[in-house]
Structures are given as C-alpha cells and as structure tokens.
GROMACS .gro file of N, CA, C and O in nm:
model
  552
    1MET      N    1   0.084  -0.117   0.000
    1MET     CA    2   0.000   0.000   0.000
    1MET      C    3   0.089   0.125   0.000
    1MET      O    4   0.186   0.133   0.075
    2LYS      N    5   0.054   0.222  -0.084
    2LYS     CA    6   0.129   0.348  -0.092
    2LYS      C    7   0.057   0.452  -0.007
    2LYS      O    8  -0.060   0.482  -0.028
    3ILE      N    9   0.131   0.507   0.091
    3ILE     CA   10   0.073   0.600   0.187
    3ILE      C   11   0.141   0.736   0.175
    3ILE      O   12   0.264   0.746   0.185
    4LEU      N   13   0.061   0.839   0.157
    4LEU     CA   14   0.110   0.976   0.147
    4LEU      C   15   0.084   1.050   0.277
    4LEU      O   16  -0.030   1.052   0.326
    5GLY      N   17   0.187   1.109   0.333
    5GLY     CA   18   0.172   1.197   0.449
    5GLY      C   19   0.178   1.341   0.402
    5GLY      O   20   0.273   1.379   0.333
    6ILE      N   21   0.077   1.419   0.436
    6ILE     CA   22   0.076   1.561   0.401
    6ILE      C   23   0.065   1.642   0.529
    6ILE      O   24  -0.019   1.616   0.614
    7ILE      N   25   0.153   1.741   0.539
    7ILE     CA   26   0.155   1.831   0.654
    7ILE      C   27   0.106   1.968   0.604
    7ILE      O   28   0.182   2.040   0.539
    8PRO      N   29  -0.020   2.003   0.630
    8PRO     CA   30  -0.065   2.136   0.588
    8PRO      C   31  -0.007   2.242   0.679
    8PRO      O   32  -0.001   2.226   0.801
    9ALA      N   33   0.040   2.351   0.618
    9ALA     CA   34   0.102   2.458   0.696
    9ALA      C   35   0.073   2.593   0.632
    9ALA      O   36   0.102   2.613   0.515
   10ARG      N   37   0.013   2.681   0.709
   10ARG     CA   38  -0.011   2.815   0.656
   10ARG      C   39   0.049   2.918   0.750
   10ARG      O   40   0.055   2.899   0.872
   11TYR      N   41   0.094   3.025   0.692
   11TYR     CA   42   0.159   3.131   0.768
   11TYR      C   43   0.057   3.225   0.832
   11TYR      O   44   0.077   3.273   0.942
   12ALA      N   45  -0.054   3.247   0.763
   12ALA     CA   46  -0.148   3.354   0.800
   12ALA      C   47  -0.251   3.314   0.905
   12ALA      O   48  -0.368   3.345   0.893
   13SER      N   49  -0.208   3.247   1.008
   13SER     CA   50  -0.299   3.212   1.118
   13SER      C   51  -0.341   3.339   1.192
   13SER      O   52  -0.259   3.429   1.213
   14THR      N   53  -0.467   3.345   1.230
   14THR     CA   54  -0.512   3.464   1.304
   14THR      C   55  -0.464   3.462   1.448
   14THR      O   56  -0.437   3.567   1.505
   15ARG      N   57  -0.451   3.345   1.508
   15ARG     CA   58  -0.408   3.337   1.648
   15ARG      C   59  -0.257   3.341   1.664
   15ARG      O   60  -0.207   3.390   1.766
   16PHE      N   61  -0.181   3.288   1.566
   16PHE     CA   62  -0.036   3.282   1.579
   16PHE      C   63   0.026   3.289   1.439
   16PHE      O   64   0.069   3.187   1.384
   17PRO      N   65   0.030   3.408   1.380
   17PRO     CA   66   0.088   3.421   1.247
   17PRO      C   67   0.232   3.370   1.244
   17PRO      O   68   0.310   3.397   1.335
   18GLY      N   69   0.263   3.293   1.142
   18GLY     CA   70   0.400   3.240   1.127
   18GLY      C   71   0.431   3.119   1.211
   18GLY      O   72   0.547   3.079   1.221
   19LYS      N   73   0.329   3.058   1.272
   19LYS     CA   74   0.353   2.945   1.363
   19LYS      C   75   0.441   2.835   1.304
   19LYS      O   76   0.530   2.785   1.373
   20PRO      N   77   0.423   2.795   1.177
   20PRO     CA   78   0.509   2.689   1.125
   20PRO      C   79   0.658   2.723   1.128
   20PRO      O   80   0.743   2.634   1.130
   21LEU      N   81   0.690   2.852   1.129
   21LEU     CA   82   0.830   2.893   1.129
   21LEU      C   83   0.881   2.931   1.268
   21LEU      O   84   0.998   2.968   1.284
   22ALA      N   85   0.796   2.918   1.370
   22ALA     CA   86   0.838   2.946   1.507
   22ALA      C   87   0.951   2.849   1.544
   22ALA      O   88   0.943   2.730   1.517
   23LEU      N   89   1.055   2.903   1.604
   23LEU     CA   90   1.172   2.822   1.636
   23LEU      C   91   1.153   2.744   1.766
   23LEU      O   92   1.110   2.800   1.867
   24ILE      N   93   1.187   2.618   1.761
   24ILE     CA   94   1.193   2.530   1.877
   24ILE      C   95   1.331   2.466   1.873
   24ILE      O   96   1.364   2.396   1.777
   25ASN      N   97   1.412   2.494   1.972
   25ASN     CA   98   1.551   2.445   1.972
   25ASN      C   99   1.622   2.478   1.841
   25ASN      O  100   1.686   2.393   1.780
   26LYS      N  101   1.605   2.602   1.796
   26LYS     CA  102   1.674   2.657   1.679
   26LYS      C  103   1.628   2.599   1.546
   26LYS      O  104   1.693   2.619   1.444
   27LYS      N  105   1.517   2.525   1.544
   27LYS     CA  106   1.461   2.472   1.420
   27LYS      C  107   1.316   2.517   1.409
   27LYS      O  108   1.244   2.518   1.510
   28PRO      N  109   1.271   2.548   1.286
   28PRO     CA  110   1.129   2.583   1.272
   28PRO      C  111   1.039   2.464   1.307
   28PRO      O  112   1.075   2.348   1.284
   29MET      N  113   0.924   2.494   1.363
   29MET     CA  114   0.830   2.390   1.403
   29MET      C  115   0.801   2.294   1.288
   29MET      O  116   0.796   2.172   1.307
   30ILE      N  117   0.784   2.346   1.167
   30ILE     CA  118   0.750   2.262   1.053
   30ILE      C  119   0.860   2.159   1.026
   30ILE      O  120   0.833   2.047   0.984
   31ARG      N  121   0.983   2.194   1.054
   31ARG     CA  122   1.093   2.099   1.036
   31ARG      C  123   1.083   1.985   1.137
   31ARG      O  124   1.106   1.868   1.103
   32HIS      N  125   1.051   2.018   1.261
   32HIS     CA  126   1.034   1.913   1.363
   32HIS      C  127   0.925   1.815   1.320
   32HIS      O  128   0.943   1.693   1.329
   33VAL      N  129   0.812   1.868   1.274
   33VAL     CA  130   0.701   1.782   1.232
   33VAL      C  131   0.745   1.695   1.114
   33VAL      O  132   0.724   1.574   1.113
   34TYR      N  133   0.808   1.757   1.015
   34TYR     CA  134   0.852   1.684   0.895
   34TYR      C  135   0.951   1.573   0.931
   34TYR      O  136   0.938   1.459   0.886
   35GLU      N  137   1.051   1.607   1.011
   35GLU     CA  138   1.153   1.509   1.047
   35GLU      C  139   1.095   1.391   1.123
   35GLU      O  140   1.140   1.277   1.108
   36ARG      N  141   0.995   1.414   1.204
   36ARG     CA  142   0.929   1.304   1.275
   36ARG      C  143   0.842   1.223   1.180
   36ARG      O  144   0.838   1.101   1.187
   37ALA      N  145   0.772   1.292   1.090
   37ALA     CA  146   0.684   1.222   0.997
   37ALA      C  147   0.763   1.128   0.906
   37ALA      O  148   0.720   1.014   0.881
   38VAL      N  149   0.878   1.171   0.856
   38VAL     CA  150   0.954   1.085   0.765
   38VAL      C  151   1.013   0.963   0.838
   38VAL      O  152   1.055   0.867   0.772
   39LYS      N  153   1.013   0.966   0.969
   39LYS     CA  154   1.059   0.849   1.045
   39LYS      C  155   0.951   0.740   1.058
   39LYS      O  156   0.981   0.628   1.097
   40ALA      N  157   0.827   0.775   1.024
   40ALA     CA  158   0.721   0.674   1.027
   40ALA      C  159   0.750   0.570   0.919
   40ALA      O  160   0.773   0.605   0.803
   41LYS      N  161   0.750   0.445   0.957
   41LYS     CA  162   0.785   0.337   0.864
   41LYS      C  163   0.679   0.316   0.756
   41LYS      O  164   0.708   0.264   0.649
   42SER      N  165   0.557   0.358   0.783
   42SER     CA  166   0.445   0.329   0.693
   42SER      C  167   0.428   0.429   0.579
   42SER      O  168   0.358   0.400   0.482
   43LEU      N  169   0.489   0.546   0.588
   43LEU     CA  170   0.467   0.648   0.487
   43LEU      C  171   0.560   0.629   0.368
   43LEU      O  172   0.682   0.616   0.384
   44THR      N  173   0.502   0.632   0.249
   44THR     CA  174   0.579   0.621   0.126
   44THR      C  175   0.648   0.753   0.095
   44THR      O  176   0.765   0.755   0.055
   45GLU      N  177   0.573   0.863   0.110
   45GLU     CA  178   0.628   0.997   0.086
   45GLU      C  179   0.563   1.093   0.185
   45GLU      O  180   0.451   1.070   0.231
   46VAL      N  181   0.634   1.204   0.213
   46VAL     CA  182   0.583   1.309   0.301
   46VAL      C  183   0.605   1.443   0.231
   46VAL      O  184   0.714   1.469   0.178
   47TYR      N  185   0.502   1.526   0.231
   47TYR     CA  186   0.508   1.660   0.174
   47TYR      C  187   0.450   1.759   0.273
   47TYR      O  188   0.355   1.728   0.344
   48VAL      N  189   0.505   1.880   0.272
   48VAL     CA  190   0.442   1.993   0.338
   48VAL      C  191   0.359   2.062   0.229
   48VAL      O  192   0.408   2.085   0.118
   49ALA      N  193   0.235   2.094   0.260
   49ALA     CA  194   0.147   2.167   0.169
   49ALA      C  195   0.127   2.306   0.227
   49ALA      O  196   0.077   2.321   0.338
   50THR      N  197   0.168   2.408   0.152
   50THR     CA  198   0.160   2.545   0.202
   50THR      C  199   0.122   2.642   0.092
   50THR      O  200   0.140   2.612  -0.027
   51ASP      N  201   0.074   2.757   0.133
   51ASP     CA  202   0.043   2.865   0.040
   51ASP      C  203   0.142   2.982   0.056
   51ASP      O  204   0.120   3.088   0.001
   52ASP      N  205   0.248   2.959   0.130
   52ASP     CA  206   0.337   3.069   0.166
   52ASP      C  207   0.481   3.040   0.124
   52ASP      O  208   0.537   2.935   0.158
   53LYS      N  209   0.540   3.134   0.052
   53LYS     CA  210   0.676   3.120   0.001
   53LYS      C  211   0.779   3.105   0.114
   53LYS      O  212   0.877   3.032   0.101
   54ARG      N  213   0.757   3.170   0.227
   54ARG     CA  214   0.851   3.160   0.339
   54ARG      C  215   0.857   3.017   0.393
   54ARG      O  216   0.964   2.965   0.425
   55ILE      N  217   0.740   2.954   0.401
   55ILE     CA  218   0.736   2.816   0.447
   55ILE      C  219   0.797   2.725   0.342
   55ILE      O  220   0.877   2.635   0.374
   56GLU      N  221   0.763   2.749   0.215
   56GLU     CA  222   0.823   2.671   0.107
   56GLU      C  223   0.976   2.679   0.113
   56GLU      O  224   1.045   2.576   0.107
   57ASP      N  225   1.030   2.799   0.127
   57ASP     CA  226   1.176   2.818   0.133
   57ASP      C  227   1.236   2.745   0.253
   57ASP      O  228   1.343   2.685   0.242
   58ALA      N  229   1.168   2.751   0.367
   58ALA     CA  230   1.219   2.683   0.487
   58ALA      C  231   1.226   2.532   0.465
   58ALA      O  232   1.325   2.468   0.501
   59VAL      N  233   1.122   2.476   0.407
   59VAL     CA  234   1.117   2.331   0.384
   59VAL      C  235   1.226   2.291   0.285
   59VAL      O  236   1.299   2.193   0.308
   60ILE      N  237   1.240   2.365   0.178
   60ILE     CA  238   1.345   2.335   0.080
   60ILE      C  239   1.483   2.345   0.145
   60ILE      O  240   1.571   2.262   0.119
   61SER      N  241   1.502   2.443   0.234
   61SER     CA  242   1.633   2.464   0.297
   61SER      C  243   1.678   2.344   0.381
   61SER      O  244   1.798   2.320   0.395
   62PHE      N  245   1.583   2.268   0.439
   62PHE     CA  246   1.625   2.152   0.516
   62PHE      C  247   1.610   2.021   0.437
   62PHE      O  248   1.626   1.913   0.492
   63GLY      N  249   1.581   2.033   0.307
   63GLY     CA  250   1.577   1.915   0.222
   63GLY      C  251   1.443   1.844   0.219
   63GLY      O  252   1.434   1.730   0.170
   64GLY      N  253   1.339   1.910   0.267
   64GLY     CA  254   1.206   1.849   0.267
   64GLY      C  255   1.135   1.867   0.134
   64GLY      O  256   1.176   1.946   0.050
   65LYS      N  257   1.026   1.795   0.118
   65LYS     CA  258   0.942   1.805  -0.001
   65LYS      C  259   0.826   1.898   0.031
   65LYS      O  260   0.764   1.887   0.137
   66VAL      N  261   0.795   1.986  -0.063
   66VAL     CA  262   0.689   2.084  -0.042
   66VAL      C  263   0.609   2.100  -0.170
   66VAL      O  264   0.663   2.086  -0.279
   67ILE      N  265   0.482   2.126  -0.153
   67ILE     CA  266   0.395   2.154  -0.267
   67ILE      C  267   0.314   2.278  -0.235
   67ILE      O  268   0.259   2.291  -0.125
   68MET      N  269   0.311   2.372  -0.329
   68MET     CA  270   0.238   2.497  -0.309
   68MET      C  271   0.090   2.476  -0.338
   68MET      O  272   0.053   2.407  -0.432
   69THR      N  273   0.008   2.538  -0.254
   69THR     CA  274  -0.137   2.528  -0.267
   69THR      C  275  -0.196   2.669  -0.264
   69THR      O  276  -0.127   2.767  -0.234
   70SER      N  277  -0.323   2.677  -0.291
   70SER     CA  278  -0.394   2.804  -0.295
   70SER      C  279  -0.408   2.863  -0.155
   70SER      O  280  -0.418   2.791  -0.056
   71ASP      N  281  -0.416   2.995  -0.149
   71ASP     CA  282  -0.443   3.061  -0.022
   71ASP      C  283  -0.594   3.070   0.005
   71ASP      O  284  -0.637   3.129   0.102
   72LYS      N  285  -0.673   3.008  -0.080
   72LYS     CA  286  -0.820   3.009  -0.066
   72LYS      C  287  -0.872   2.889   0.013
   72LYS      O  288  -0.992   2.881   0.040
   73ASN      N  289  -0.786   2.794   0.048
   73ASN     CA  290  -0.832   2.678   0.124
   73ASN      C  291  -0.883   2.722   0.260
   73ASN      O  292  -0.822   2.802   0.329
   74ARG      N  293  -0.997   2.663   0.298
   74ARG     CA  294  -1.060   2.702   0.425
   74ARG      C  295  -1.011   2.619   0.543
   74ARG      O  296  -1.035   2.653   0.658
   75SER      N  297  -0.945   2.506   0.514
   75SER     CA  298  -0.898   2.419   0.623
   75SER      C  299  -0.773   2.345   0.578
   75SER      O  300  -0.741   2.339   0.459
   76GLY      N  301  -0.708   2.286   0.676
   76GLY     CA  302  -0.593   2.201   0.646
   76GLY      C  303  -0.632   2.081   0.562
   76GLY      O  304  -0.556   2.035   0.477
   77THR      N  305  -0.752   2.030   0.584
   77THR     CA  306  -0.801   1.916   0.506
   77THR      C  307  -0.817   1.956   0.359
   77THR      O  308  -0.779   1.880   0.269
   78ASP      N  309  -0.870   2.075   0.335
   78ASP     CA  310  -0.882   2.125   0.197
   78ASP      C  311  -0.744   2.139   0.134
   78ASP      O  312  -0.724   2.107   0.017
   79ARG      N  313  -0.647   2.187   0.211
   79ARG     CA  314  -0.510   2.203   0.161
   79ARG      C  315  -0.451   2.067   0.126
   79ARG      O  316  -0.385   2.050   0.024
   80CYS      N  317  -0.477   1.966   0.210
   80CYS     CA  318  -0.429   1.830   0.182
   80CYS      C  319  -0.490   1.777   0.052
   80CYS      O  320  -0.420   1.715  -0.029
   81MET      N  321  -0.618   1.800   0.033
   81MET     CA  322  -0.685   1.753  -0.087
   81MET      C  323  -0.626   1.816  -0.212
   81MET      O  324  -0.598   1.748  -0.311
   82GLU      N  325  -0.603   1.946  -0.207
   82GLU     CA  326  -0.543   2.014  -0.321
   82GLU      C  327  -0.403   1.960  -0.350
   82GLU      O  328  -0.366   1.936  -0.466
   83ALA      N  329  -0.324   1.941  -0.245
   83ALA     CA  330  -0.189   1.887  -0.263
   83ALA      C  331  -0.194   1.748  -0.325
   83ALA      O  332  -0.119   1.717  -0.418
   84TYR      N  333  -0.284   1.664  -0.274
   84TYR     CA  334  -0.300   1.529  -0.329
   84TYR      C  335  -0.337   1.534  -0.477
   84TYR      O  336  -0.279   1.462  -0.559
   85GLU      N  337  -0.430   1.620  -0.513
   85GLU     CA  338  -0.472   1.632  -0.653
   85GLU      C  339  -0.357   1.678  -0.741
   85GLU      O  340  -0.341   1.630  -0.854
   86LYS      N  341  -0.275   1.770  -0.692
   86LYS     CA  342  -0.159   1.816  -0.769
   86LYS      C  343  -0.058   1.702  -0.789
   86LYS      O  344  -0.001   1.687  -0.897
   87LEU      N  345  -0.036   1.624  -0.684
   87LEU     CA  346   0.057   1.512  -0.695
   87LEU      C  347   0.003   1.407  -0.793
   87LEU      O  348   0.081   1.349  -0.870
   88GLU      N  349  -0.127   1.385  -0.791
   88GLU     CA  350  -0.189   1.292  -0.886
   88GLU      C  351  -0.165   1.338  -1.030
   88GLU      O  352  -0.134   1.257  -1.117
   89LYS      N  353  -0.178   1.468  -1.054
   89LYS     CA  354  -0.155   1.524  -1.188
   89LYS      C  355  -0.010   1.508  -1.231
   89LYS      O  356   0.019   1.507  -1.351
   90GLN      N  357   0.080   1.494  -1.134
   90GLN     CA  358   0.222   1.470  -1.165
   90GLN      C  359   0.249   1.322  -1.188
   90GLN      O  360   0.364   1.282  -1.207
   91GLY      N  361   0.144   1.240  -1.183
   91GLY     CA  362   0.159   1.097  -1.208
   91GLY      C  363   0.184   1.013  -1.085
   91GLY      O  364   0.211   0.893  -1.096
   92LYS      N  365   0.173   1.071  -0.968
   92LYS     CA  366   0.191   0.995  -0.844
   92LYS      C  367   0.056   0.941  -0.800
   92LYS      O  368  -0.047   1.007  -0.818
   93SER      N  369   0.056   0.822  -0.743
   93SER     CA  370  -0.069   0.765  -0.693
   93SER      C  371  -0.047   0.709  -0.553
   93SER      O  372   0.061   0.658  -0.522
   94PHE      N  373  -0.150   0.719  -0.472
   94PHE     CA  374  -0.144   0.673  -0.334
   94PHE      C  375  -0.275   0.606  -0.299
   94PHE      O  376  -0.380   0.641  -0.352
   95ASP      N  377  -0.268   0.510  -0.208
   95ASP     CA  378  -0.388   0.440  -0.161
   95ASP      C  379  -0.453   0.511  -0.044
   95ASP      O  380  -0.575   0.504  -0.026
   96VAL      N  381  -0.371   0.577   0.037
   96VAL     CA  382  -0.420   0.643   0.158
   96VAL      C  383  -0.344   0.775   0.174
   96VAL      O  384  -0.225   0.783   0.145
   97VAL      N  385  -0.416   0.877   0.222
   97VAL     CA  386  -0.355   1.006   0.255
   97VAL      C  387  -0.372   1.031   0.403
   97VAL      O  388  -0.482   1.020   0.457
   98ILE      N  389  -0.262   1.064   0.470
   98ILE     CA  390  -0.262   1.094   0.613
   98ILE      C  391  -0.236   1.244   0.630
   98ILE      O  392  -0.136   1.296   0.581
   99ASN      N  393  -0.327   1.312   0.698
   99ASN     CA  394  -0.315   1.453   0.729
   99ASN      C  395  -0.241   1.463   0.863
   99ASN      O  396  -0.295   1.426   0.967
  100ILE      N  397  -0.119   1.512   0.859
  100ILE     CA  398  -0.036   1.524   0.980
  100ILE      C  399  -0.035   1.671   1.020
  100ILE      O  400   0.009   1.757   0.944
  101GLN      N  401  -0.083   1.700   1.138
  101GLN     CA  402  -0.097   1.838   1.181
  101GLN      C  403   0.039   1.908   1.189
  101GLN      O  404   0.134   1.856   1.247
  102GLY      N  405   0.045   2.027   1.128
  102GLY     CA  406   0.170   2.103   1.122
  102GLY      C  407   0.214   2.163   1.253
  102GLY      O  408   0.325   2.216   1.263
  103ASP      N  409   0.129   2.156   1.355
  103ASP     CA  410   0.167   2.212   1.485
  103ASP      C  411   0.181   2.103   1.591
  103ASP      O  412   0.154   2.125   1.708
  104GLU      N  413   0.227   1.986   1.548
  104GLU     CA  414   0.257   1.876   1.642
  104GLU      C  415   0.405   1.839   1.631
  104GLU      O  416   0.439   1.733   1.580
  105PRO      N  417   0.493   1.926   1.680
  105PRO     CA  418   0.636   1.902   1.662
  105PRO      C  419   0.690   1.781   1.738
  105PRO      O  420   0.799   1.735   1.709
  106PHE      N  421   0.612   1.729   1.830
  106PHE     CA  422   0.660   1.615   1.909
  106PHE      C  423   0.582   1.487   1.880
  106PHE      O  424   0.586   1.392   1.958
  107ILE      N  425   0.512   1.483   1.766
  107ILE     CA  426   0.438   1.363   1.731
  107ILE      C  427   0.535   1.245   1.722
  107ILE      O  428   0.646   1.257   1.672
  108ASP      N  429   0.493   1.133   1.774
  108ASP     CA  430   0.574   1.012   1.772
  108ASP      C  431   0.547   0.941   1.639
  108ASP      O  432   0.430   0.914   1.607
  109PRO      N  433   0.651   0.910   1.561
  109PRO     CA  434   0.630   0.841   1.434
  109PRO      C  435   0.549   0.712   1.448
  109PRO      O  436   0.474   0.676   1.357
  110SER      N  437   0.558   0.646   1.562
  110SER     CA  438   0.481   0.523   1.581
  110SER      C  439   0.331   0.552   1.587
  110SER      O  440   0.249   0.465   1.555
  111GLN      N  441   0.294   0.674   1.627
  111GLN     CA  442   0.152   0.711   1.625
  111GLN      C  443   0.101   0.718   1.482
  111GLN      O  444  -0.012   0.678   1.453
  112ILE      N  445   0.183   0.770   1.392
  112ILE     CA  446   0.146   0.775   1.250
  112ILE      C  447   0.130   0.632   1.198
  112ILE      O  448   0.033   0.600   1.129
  113ASP      N  449   0.225   0.545   1.232
  113ASP     CA  450   0.218   0.405   1.189
  113ASP      C  451   0.093   0.337   1.243
  113ASP      O  452   0.029   0.258   1.173
  114LEU      N  453   0.057   0.366   1.367
  114LEU     CA  454  -0.064   0.310   1.425
  114LEU      C  455  -0.188   0.354   1.347
  114LEU      O  456  -0.275   0.271   1.315
  115LEU      N  457  -0.194   0.481   1.315
  115LEU     CA  458  -0.306   0.533   1.237
  115LEU      C  459  -0.313   0.466   1.100
  115LEU      O  460  -0.418   0.420   1.056
  116VAL      N  461  -0.200   0.454   1.033
  116VAL     CA  462  -0.195   0.391   0.902
  116VAL      C  463  -0.241   0.246   0.909
  116VAL      O  464  -0.307   0.196   0.818
  117SER      N  465  -0.210   0.178   1.019
  117SER     CA  466  -0.247   0.036   1.031
  117SER      C  467  -0.397   0.015   1.021
  117SER      O  468  -0.442  -0.094   0.982
  118LEU      N  469  -0.476   0.115   1.056
  118LEU     CA  470  -0.622   0.104   1.044
  118LEU      C  471  -0.665   0.074   0.901
  118LEU      O  472  -0.765   0.006   0.878
  119PHE      N  473  -0.589   0.124   0.805
  119PHE     CA  474  -0.628   0.115   0.665
  119PHE      C  475  -0.594  -0.020   0.601
  119PHE      O  476  -0.620  -0.040   0.483
  120SER      N  477  -0.540  -0.112   0.680
  120SER     CA  478  -0.522  -0.248   0.628
  120SER      C  479  -0.657  -0.317   0.615
  120SER      O  480  -0.672  -0.414   0.543
  121ASP      N  481  -0.757  -0.264   0.685
  121ASP     CA  482  -0.896  -0.311   0.673
  121ASP      C  483  -0.961  -0.231   0.561
  121ASP      O  484  -0.976  -0.109   0.573
  122PRO      N  485  -1.001  -0.295   0.450
  122PRO     CA  486  -1.057  -0.221   0.336
  122PRO      C  487  -1.188  -0.147   0.368
  122PRO      O  488  -1.228  -0.058   0.294
  123GLU      N  489  -1.250  -0.180   0.479
  123GLU     CA  490  -1.374  -0.111   0.518
  123GLU      C  491  -1.346   0.027   0.580
  123GLU      O  492  -1.434   0.113   0.583
  124VAL      N  493  -1.224   0.048   0.627
  124VAL     CA  494  -1.188   0.174   0.693
  124VAL      C  495  -1.166   0.281   0.586
  124VAL      O  496  -1.088   0.263   0.493
  125LYS      N  497  -1.236   0.393   0.601
  125LYS     CA  498  -1.226   0.505   0.507
  125LYS      C  499  -1.165   0.629   0.571
  125LYS      O  500  -1.115   0.717   0.501
  126ILE      N  501  -1.173   0.638   0.703
  126ILE     CA  502  -1.121   0.755   0.774
  126ILE      C  503  -1.080   0.713   0.914
  126ILE      O  504  -1.139   0.621   0.971
  127GLY      N  505  -0.978   0.778   0.969
  127GLY     CA  506  -0.934   0.749   1.105
  127GLY      C  507  -0.870   0.873   1.166
  127GLY      O  508  -0.831   0.964   1.095
  128THR      N  509  -0.862   0.874   1.296
  128THR     CA  510  -0.797   0.985   1.366
  128THR      C  511  -0.732   0.931   1.493
  128THR      O  512  -0.775   0.831   1.550
  129LEU      N  513  -0.626   0.999   1.535
  129LEU     CA  514  -0.561   0.964   1.661
  129LEU      C  515  -0.639   1.026   1.776
  129LEU      O  516  -0.680   1.142   1.768
  130ILE      N  517  -0.659   0.948   1.880
  130ILE     CA  518  -0.722   1.000   2.001
  130ILE      C  519  -0.646   0.950   2.122
  130ILE      O  520  -0.571   0.852   2.114
  131ARG      N  521  -0.668   1.016   2.232
  131ARG     CA  522  -0.611   0.971   2.358
  131ARG      C  523  -0.719   0.983   2.463
  131ARG      O  524  -0.776   1.091   2.481
  132LYS      N  525  -0.745   0.874   2.530
  132LYS     CA  526  -0.845   0.877   2.636
  132LYS      C  527  -0.789   0.957   2.753
  132LYS      O  528  -0.676   0.938   2.795
  133ILE      N  529  -0.870   1.046   2.803
  133ILE     CA  530  -0.831   1.126   2.919
  133ILE      C  531  -0.870   1.047   3.043
  133ILE      O  532  -0.988   1.016   3.065
  134GLY      N  533  -0.769   1.012   3.122
  134GLY     CA  534  -0.791   0.928   3.238
  134GLY      C  535  -0.823   1.003   3.365
  134GLY      O  536  -0.892   0.953   3.453
  135ASP      N  537  -0.771   1.125   3.380
  135ASP     CA  538  -0.800   1.205   3.499
  135ASP      C  539  -0.792   1.353   3.464
  135ASP      O  540  -0.749   1.390   3.354
  136ASN      N  541  -0.831   1.436   3.556
  136ASN     CA  542  -0.839   1.579   3.530
  136ASN      C  543  -0.705   1.644   3.500
  136ASN      O  544  -0.701   1.749   3.436
  137SER      N  545  -0.594   1.586   3.543
  137SER     CA  546  -0.462   1.645   3.515
  137SER      C  547  -0.428   1.634   3.368
  137SER      O  548  -0.344   1.708   3.318
  138ASP      N  549  -0.491   1.540   3.296
  138ASP     CA  550  -0.469   1.527   3.151
  138ASP      C  551  -0.538   1.641   3.079
  138ASP      O  552  -0.507   1.678   2.971
   0.00000   0.00000   0.00000
C-alpha cells in the first residue's frame, strides 16, 4: 500500500501568524514535524502543503518536499486535498492520505504508523488519533 503523508502549513494564522516557522531548539516547528513524519515506517512519501513562500523556502532549505497550494483553502483538510490532486496530476498515486498536523512538533512516528495500520482493513475510510483522558490532570 502506498501511503502519502501531508503536513498542511499556513503562515497567515489569526491566532499565531507564522507558527510553522516558530523556532523550537533553533529549528522551525515545521521541520520538527517533517523530520518526525519521515521516520514513520508506513509512509511512502511526506510533503508539506503550504500557500506561503517563506514556508516553502524553509522546507526546501532543510531538504524536505513541499507543494504549493492556494491561499483560498478554508482548512488544512482542503489544503491536503489540493496537494494530493496536484501530486496525482504529476503521475503519483497513493492508496491512503494521512493529514499530519503542522503544529505537532513532538508527534511520535509510531503514532502515525498506528493510524496507518487502520487502513489495512478495506472497510476503513477515515481514522484519527485520540487519547483517552484518564483524569483531570490530563
């Protein structure tokens, strides 16, 4: 099975403009997410999908794959769909697309693999990671 990981990232957030480029230990957040995503054993390819040249330049600078999308997308899911369609037009095909949140710099690659494992069942069409909250401190 060919699995595509897409990390939607936009600069123009109303709550935190430029969040994907915010530095964490001297690296932009988007780099942390990308580097963790490519460690997932189940992903065939990983792309950052963005509408912003600054994010595109940052991803290229660390050797990541990036695809430019419209600034008209209303959600990260819409951005993922546009990126997938562009990759399809380039002759790439995938069985499953995983939307990896661009603001999860500490995501564990095994969590991505766990999510992908759901799709070994042909009846599964959509999945999401969840964590049961056990007590109020969570």
